[in-house]
Amino acid sequence: MNVFYEDSVHFDRDLPEFGTQGGVHVHKDRLTVTSPVLMWIQALDIILEKMKTSGFDFSQVLALSGAGQQHGSIYWKTGASLALTTLSPDLPLHQQLQACFSISDCPVWMDSSTTAQCRQLEAAVGGAQTLSCLTGSRAYERISLVSSFAASLFLGSYSPIDYSDGSGMNLFQIQDKVWSQTCLDACAPHLEEKLGTPVPSCSVVGAISFYYVQRYGFPPGCKVVAFTGDNPASLAGMRLEEGDIAVSLGTSDTLFLWLQEPTPALEGHIFCNPVDPQHYMALLCFKNGSLMREKIRDECASCSWSEFSKALQSTEMGNGGNLGFYFDVMEITPEIIGRHRFDAENQEVPAFPRDVEIRALIEGQFMAKRIHAEGLGYQVMPKTKILATGGASHNKDILQVLADVFGAPVYVIDTANSACVGSAYQAFHGGTDVPFTEVVKLAPNPRLAATPSPGASQVRHHQILSCICIVKADQGIFSKKISFS
């Protein structure tokens, strides 16, 4: 269960002929964002050739799986399946598949050019909340997959869509594990036959294409396990269990939640769980993450993380009743912008002392995460673990606040490439009847970083009540939008 080979292809640097920035093309309308599909295929060619040159022994590979960025769209031309099944081992993939796509530049997750169609889809099923209950999310821009496209390249035939990544399409009934006929009809005629039958994320979808056997030396019996989205694969890579929560503290802050009984809402996404098809996972994304923390650090701690930590150490849990919410860019969970500070009397104030400001920021960020998570059906359990990753996970004082707010121990784990590691775990797990936890039990364990402070639960209860009181007392746009109660 240890990683012994790792490599990558950087789209902008290694494939400059495609002219991407950050792997994408942002079009003039600033709404349309695409990636060249042949760039992805050529990247696969490059990385396999790098492995071959390094002496990698492909004959030892028993199974493979993978992950693709969620919400991207690939459009095969009619007849492309013939090209997939007749690949010549003498040529790289990109030379043989360049005429196989009806659209050469594929919309990716950042694309927001289909807002009108999203609203039409919501209207067709009876509103945004109805769509969220049915498919796990309200309509976000673009529906379709990169993961099943990548799996198709290895299979030499069209790969089915897995439950987890299919959950992000606004077409899949997450409770019944079938396509929603209402959503399909609202999008296009004859769509179901183009999508195929979805499969559990741990399914073996076939054996590897003979192309890879001949060109690289894979064994003919190498299993291809269903590819999934990068977020579900990350949940597998971090080995979350029921009741656990993963917090990625990066440029944006992201929460992964393991849910048994989800409560779909207008904020966040709910997917089928990739390692247990009877359960679910939730994803919450907060735009104002590390950049907001860095701004307050620069303003209140002389640009020093050491001074920032001293401020957290010198202020008490609960911050004397002072609460703050900081959104310098338009937030998405919820949609709101601006800085909002409230004192112990629940009155909005223009500023806090520097140390108070720092604790108000960190406590406010983590309180918002907990309240939004509970809104999706999450509950802290006695066995709950919090797995923290990302840049801020190196700051023990920030992690202490996280432990206090959630009332659970915080662990850190090296998951720089958690989606890739999760895909390897899925390859190991695929096609077996063994629980996922058994498969990965020998993997490296996370390290305990913080436990809840004595008295944290009483302070936390008061904080959340105060937070709800603020929201109810203020009848302006802030109370309407933040919806903490």
XYZ file of C-alpha atoms in Angstrom, residues 13-426:
414
model
C 4.734 23.399 -20.056
C 4.913 19.972 -21.725
C 2.325 20.568 -24.457
C 2.818 24.254 -25.360
C 1.465 23.722 -28.871
C -2.082 23.740 -27.454
C -1.637 27.260 -26.019
C -3.445 26.639 -22.711
C -3.127 28.589 -19.464
C -3.751 26.427 -16.432
C -4.664 23.646 -18.853
C -7.627 25.553 -20.288
C -8.681 28.159 -22.840
C -10.781 30.991 -21.408
C -12.844 32.411 -24.273
C -13.588 36.088 -24.955
C -16.970 35.987 -23.218
C -15.125 34.940 -19.979
C -17.894 32.369 -19.460
C -16.824 29.651 -21.886
C -13.850 27.616 -20.615
C -12.600 24.597 -22.579
C -9.704 22.159 -22.904
C -8.514 20.492 -26.142
C -9.468 16.817 -25.945
C -6.395 15.826 -27.985
C -4.189 17.506 -25.367
C -5.471 15.052 -22.771
C -4.900 12.110 -25.109
C -1.393 13.255 -26.013
C -0.626 13.710 -22.302
C -1.540 10.048 -21.757
C 0.768 9.080 -24.612
C 3.598 11.092 -23.062
C 3.257 9.694 -19.544
C 3.073 6.074 -20.729
C 6.167 6.600 -22.864
C 7.971 8.158 -19.873
C 7.091 5.093 -17.795
C 8.288 2.765 -20.561
C 11.586 4.642 -20.893
C 12.132 4.484 -17.118
C 11.925 0.685 -17.249
C 8.523 0.456 -15.560
C 7.384 -3.193 -15.614
C 3.829 -3.005 -16.990
C 3.547 -6.810 -16.870
C 3.081 -6.560 -13.088
C -0.022 -4.346 -13.331
C -3.051 -6.416 -12.300
C -5.642 -3.627 -12.348
C -5.900 0.088 -13.028
C -8.356 2.862 -12.370
C -8.316 6.636 -12.613
C -10.029 9.932 -11.991
C -11.080 12.854 -14.148
C -11.990 16.424 -13.311
C -15.715 16.514 -12.653
C -18.323 18.218 -14.858
C -16.323 18.135 -18.097
C -17.884 17.049 -21.399
C -16.501 14.803 -24.128
C -18.404 14.340 -27.394
C -17.519 11.283 -29.510
C -18.416 11.200 -33.198
C -20.652 8.427 -34.440
C -18.379 5.548 -35.385
C -15.586 6.492 -32.976
C -15.979 3.136 -31.266
C -14.521 1.455 -34.347
C -11.350 3.538 -34.042
C -11.089 2.570 -30.362
C -11.368 -1.148 -31.100
C -8.859 -1.116 -33.990
C -5.974 0.845 -32.487
C -2.567 0.036 -33.972
C 0.201 -0.529 -31.399
C 2.666 1.081 -33.810
C 1.193 4.573 -33.382
C 0.444 6.808 -30.380
C -3.172 7.340 -29.398
C -3.408 10.993 -30.412
C -2.502 10.219 -34.016
C -5.255 7.617 -34.276
C -8.096 9.368 -32.431
C -7.868 12.934 -33.755
C -10.905 12.527 -36.021
C -13.078 10.874 -33.337
C -14.635 13.922 -31.673
C -17.517 16.103 -32.797
C -16.234 18.925 -30.564
C -12.470 19.348 -30.313
C -12.504 21.784 -27.369
C -14.355 20.289 -24.414
C -16.174 22.383 -21.798
C -14.653 21.862 -18.333
C -15.823 22.454 -14.769
C -15.006 26.201 -14.883
C -17.341 26.776 -17.834
C -20.423 28.840 -16.979
C -21.821 29.485 -20.457
C -24.968 27.403 -19.975
C -26.689 29.283 -17.167
C -29.916 29.629 -19.175
C -30.032 25.865 -19.771
C -29.421 25.236 -16.044
C -32.441 27.352 -15.155
C -34.526 25.539 -17.823
C -33.536 22.181 -16.313
C -34.518 23.370 -12.839
C -37.851 24.643 -14.161
C -38.549 21.359 -15.986
C -38.440 19.348 -12.744
C -40.246 21.871 -10.541
C -37.515 24.136 -9.187
C -33.946 24.175 -7.886
C -34.701 22.375 -4.589
C -36.606 19.596 -6.373
C -33.668 19.081 -8.733
C -31.273 18.999 -5.778
C -33.353 16.353 -3.979
C -33.538 14.268 -7.159
C -29.953 14.498 -8.406
C -27.929 15.778 -5.427
C -27.264 19.326 -6.707
C -29.084 22.272 -8.166
C -28.126 22.907 -11.803
C -24.557 24.072 -12.231
C -23.032 24.873 -15.606
C -22.291 21.809 -17.786
C -23.220 18.201 -17.453
C -21.021 15.221 -18.496
C -17.781 13.454 -17.743
C -14.066 13.254 -18.316
C -13.616 10.102 -16.224
C -15.513 7.664 -18.454
C -13.713 9.120 -21.492
C -10.330 8.353 -19.893
C -11.468 4.832 -18.996
C -12.616 4.339 -22.597
C -9.069 4.999 -23.816
C -7.812 2.074 -21.719
C -10.747 -0.212 -22.520
C -10.701 0.301 -26.271
C -14.475 0.777 -26.125
C -16.971 3.144 -24.532
C -16.793 2.880 -20.758
C -19.913 3.188 -18.602
C -20.324 6.100 -16.230
C -19.872 5.320 -12.530
C -22.430 6.232 -9.870
C -20.235 8.796 -8.075
C -19.205 10.908 -11.045
C -22.618 10.396 -12.624
C -24.083 12.049 -9.519
C -22.568 15.347 -10.662
C -24.457 15.407 -13.973
C -27.920 16.565 -12.831
C -29.282 13.552 -14.713
C -28.841 10.777 -12.147
C -31.294 9.859 -9.386
C -28.894 9.408 -6.486
C -31.346 7.394 -4.355
C -32.465 4.955 -7.053
C -29.142 4.823 -8.976
C -30.819 5.304 -12.374
C -31.050 8.115 -14.905
C -33.916 10.527 -14.282
C -36.242 10.388 -17.260
C -37.576 13.848 -16.421
C -34.083 15.371 -16.492
C -33.107 13.453 -19.627
C -36.233 14.657 -21.455
C -35.542 18.227 -20.372
C -32.061 18.112 -21.948
C -32.215 16.259 -25.244
C -34.009 13.426 -27.059
C -32.475 9.933 -27.083
C -29.975 10.935 -24.399
C -30.163 7.717 -22.374
C -28.796 5.577 -25.212
C -25.824 7.952 -25.517
C -25.051 7.696 -21.804
C -25.341 3.930 -21.343
C -26.144 2.162 -18.081
C -24.322 3.564 -15.018
C -22.332 1.205 -12.778
C -21.096 1.166 -9.143
C -17.772 2.941 -8.755
C -15.942 -0.240 -7.737
C -17.068 -2.168 -10.839
C -14.658 -3.911 -13.171
C -15.700 -2.513 -16.563
C -13.520 -4.841 -18.638
C -10.000 -5.945 -19.506
C -7.387 -3.565 -20.867
C -7.303 -2.984 -24.628
C -4.912 -5.221 -26.575
C -3.249 -1.987 -27.787
C -1.621 -1.569 -24.348
C -0.662 -5.249 -24.169
C 1.259 -4.977 -27.441
C 2.688 -1.456 -27.135
C 3.583 -1.376 -23.422
C 3.493 -4.952 -22.148
C 0.416 -4.872 -19.892
C -0.843 -8.387 -19.119
C -3.965 -9.318 -21.150
C -5.902 -9.940 -17.936
C -5.268 -6.473 -16.471
C -8.607 -5.248 -15.111
C -9.939 -1.761 -15.785
C -11.958 -0.592 -12.781
C -14.489 2.199 -13.369
C -12.911 5.653 -13.381
C -14.604 8.293 -11.230
C -14.453 12.021 -10.539
C -11.469 13.657 -8.871
C -13.466 14.559 -5.762
C -14.882 11.059 -5.135
C -11.407 9.627 -5.820
C -9.982 12.007 -3.210
C -12.453 10.686 -0.642
C -11.106 7.198 -1.387
C -7.515 8.444 -1.250
C -8.053 10.003 2.167
C -9.786 6.795 3.338
C -12.755 8.527 4.914
C -15.127 6.352 6.908
C -18.688 6.899 8.066
C -18.922 10.090 10.125
C -15.517 11.386 8.999
C -14.896 14.737 7.366
C -11.981 15.940 5.253
C -11.129 19.629 5.174
C -8.860 20.872 2.409
C -7.525 24.279 3.432
C -6.290 25.690 0.142
C -6.936 28.710 -2.065
C -10.543 27.648 -1.767
C -11.580 25.564 1.235
C -13.290 22.272 0.419
C -15.151 19.832 2.657
C -15.694 16.164 1.881
C -18.301 14.478 4.059
C -19.306 10.838 4.441
C -23.101 10.734 4.762
C -25.475 7.882 5.493
C -28.698 9.819 4.976
C -28.180 12.971 2.906
C -30.327 16.098 2.944
C -29.860 17.758 -0.473
C -29.852 21.548 -0.347
C -29.342 24.488 -2.692
C -25.725 24.818 -1.560
C -23.208 22.016 -1.952
C -23.262 18.772 -3.894
C -24.210 15.240 -2.885
C -22.772 12.261 -4.747
C -23.049 8.522 -4.382
C -20.195 7.311 -2.212
C -17.395 5.830 -4.371
C -16.353 3.144 -1.871
C -19.794 2.210 -0.494
C -22.684 2.487 -2.994
C -25.258 2.391 -0.170
C -23.915 5.619 1.348
C -23.229 9.141 0.061
C -20.625 11.858 0.071
C -21.120 15.602 0.134
C -18.904 18.315 -1.248
C -18.918 21.909 -0.026
C -16.652 24.539 -1.543
C -15.848 27.934 0.016
C -14.071 30.477 -2.199
C -12.711 32.641 0.613
C -10.098 30.229 1.911
C -6.356 30.732 2.228
C -6.339 34.037 0.319
C -8.689 35.480 2.938
C -6.531 34.110 5.757
C -3.427 35.600 4.132
C -5.141 39.010 3.810
C -6.027 39.106 7.511
C -2.509 37.864 8.348
C -1.011 40.735 6.383
C -3.378 43.307 7.892
C -3.269 42.114 11.510
C -0.106 40.047 11.983
C 2.585 41.960 10.054
C 2.552 39.356 7.253
C 3.775 36.739 9.746
C 2.196 33.326 10.348
C 4.089 33.200 13.641
C 2.357 36.390 14.815
C -0.944 35.034 13.465
C -0.513 31.917 15.634
C 0.360 34.011 18.689
C -2.931 35.883 18.245
C -4.862 32.600 18.263
C -2.968 31.481 21.356
C -3.601 34.755 23.213
C -7.374 34.857 22.638
C -9.925 32.613 24.317
C -12.195 30.035 22.709
C -15.395 31.772 21.621
C -13.523 35.069 21.245
C -15.499 36.726 24.023
C -18.650 36.455 21.932
C -17.178 38.327 18.961
C -18.049 36.785 15.599
C -16.871 37.628 12.107
C -17.613 36.550 8.549
C -15.132 37.555 5.861
C -15.909 37.374 2.137
C -13.625 39.619 0.083
C -14.661 37.800 -3.115
C -18.191 36.675 -3.905
C -18.708 33.525 -1.846
C -20.555 30.524 -3.260
C -21.531 28.912 0.057
C -23.586 31.078 0.459
C -23.654 33.801 -2.208
C -22.502 36.857 -0.274
C -19.684 39.405 -0.275
C -18.214 41.738 2.336
C -16.899 41.644 5.900
C -19.419 41.378 8.732
C -18.435 41.674 12.421
C -20.684 41.252 15.465
C -19.815 41.934 19.109
C -20.934 40.047 22.219
C -24.262 41.937 22.160
C -24.862 40.761 18.577
C -24.452 44.294 17.255
C -22.625 44.785 13.950
C -19.387 46.693 14.455
C -16.926 48.193 11.916
C -13.713 46.691 13.331
C -12.117 44.423 15.940
C -8.765 44.622 17.725
C -6.154 42.754 15.700
C -5.963 39.599 17.833
C -9.758 39.413 18.032
C -9.996 39.880 14.258
C -7.717 36.903 13.628
C -9.669 34.545 15.897
C -12.983 35.859 14.540
C -11.853 34.960 11.022
C -10.753 31.406 11.846
C -13.665 30.572 14.152
C -16.128 32.096 11.688
C -14.723 30.083 8.771
C -14.954 26.792 10.651
C -18.372 27.541 12.167
C -19.729 28.230 8.675
C -18.317 24.904 7.478
C -19.890 22.963 10.332
C -23.308 24.602 9.999
C -23.445 24.121 6.219
C -22.299 20.501 6.630
C -25.069 19.844 9.146
C -27.500 21.394 6.691
C -26.663 18.545 4.290
C -27.359 15.902 6.914
C -23.902 15.572 8.478
C -23.610 14.787 12.186
C -20.486 14.623 14.322
C -20.278 11.100 15.803
C -18.203 9.805 18.745
C -15.822 8.110 16.268
C -15.622 11.111 13.909
C -12.168 12.044 12.615
C -11.326 15.249 10.775
C -8.632 14.878 8.124
C -6.979 18.191 7.308
C -4.964 18.828 4.149
C -3.705 21.860 2.278
C -1.392 24.706 3.224
C -3.119 25.775 6.456
C -3.026 22.189 7.767
C 0.612 22.868 8.715
C -0.502 25.462 11.307
C -1.250 23.664 14.590
C -3.084 26.663 16.082
C -5.513 26.822 13.149
C -6.063 23.057 13.508
C -6.767 23.519 17.222
C -9.623 25.888 16.381
C -10.901 23.340 13.852
C -10.910 20.613 16.532
C -12.684 22.899 19.015
C -15.409 24.016 16.583
C -16.203 20.500 15.343
C -15.631 18.769 18.664
C -13.541 16.047 17.058
C -9.848 15.140 16.761
C -7.972 16.489 13.753
C -5.479 14.382 11.818
C -3.130 15.368 9.013
C -2.217 13.167 6.092
C 0.051 13.541 3.095
C -2.551 13.695 0.327
C -0.927 15.972 -2.200
C -2.207 13.607 -4.885
C -5.156 12.075 -3.072
C -7.235 11.581 -6.237
C -4.424 9.556 -7.829
C -3.845 7.504 -4.678
C -7.603 6.961 -4.359
C -7.706 5.666 -7.926
C -4.979 3.142 -7.086
C -6.955 2.053 -4.020
C -10.054 1.674 -6.209
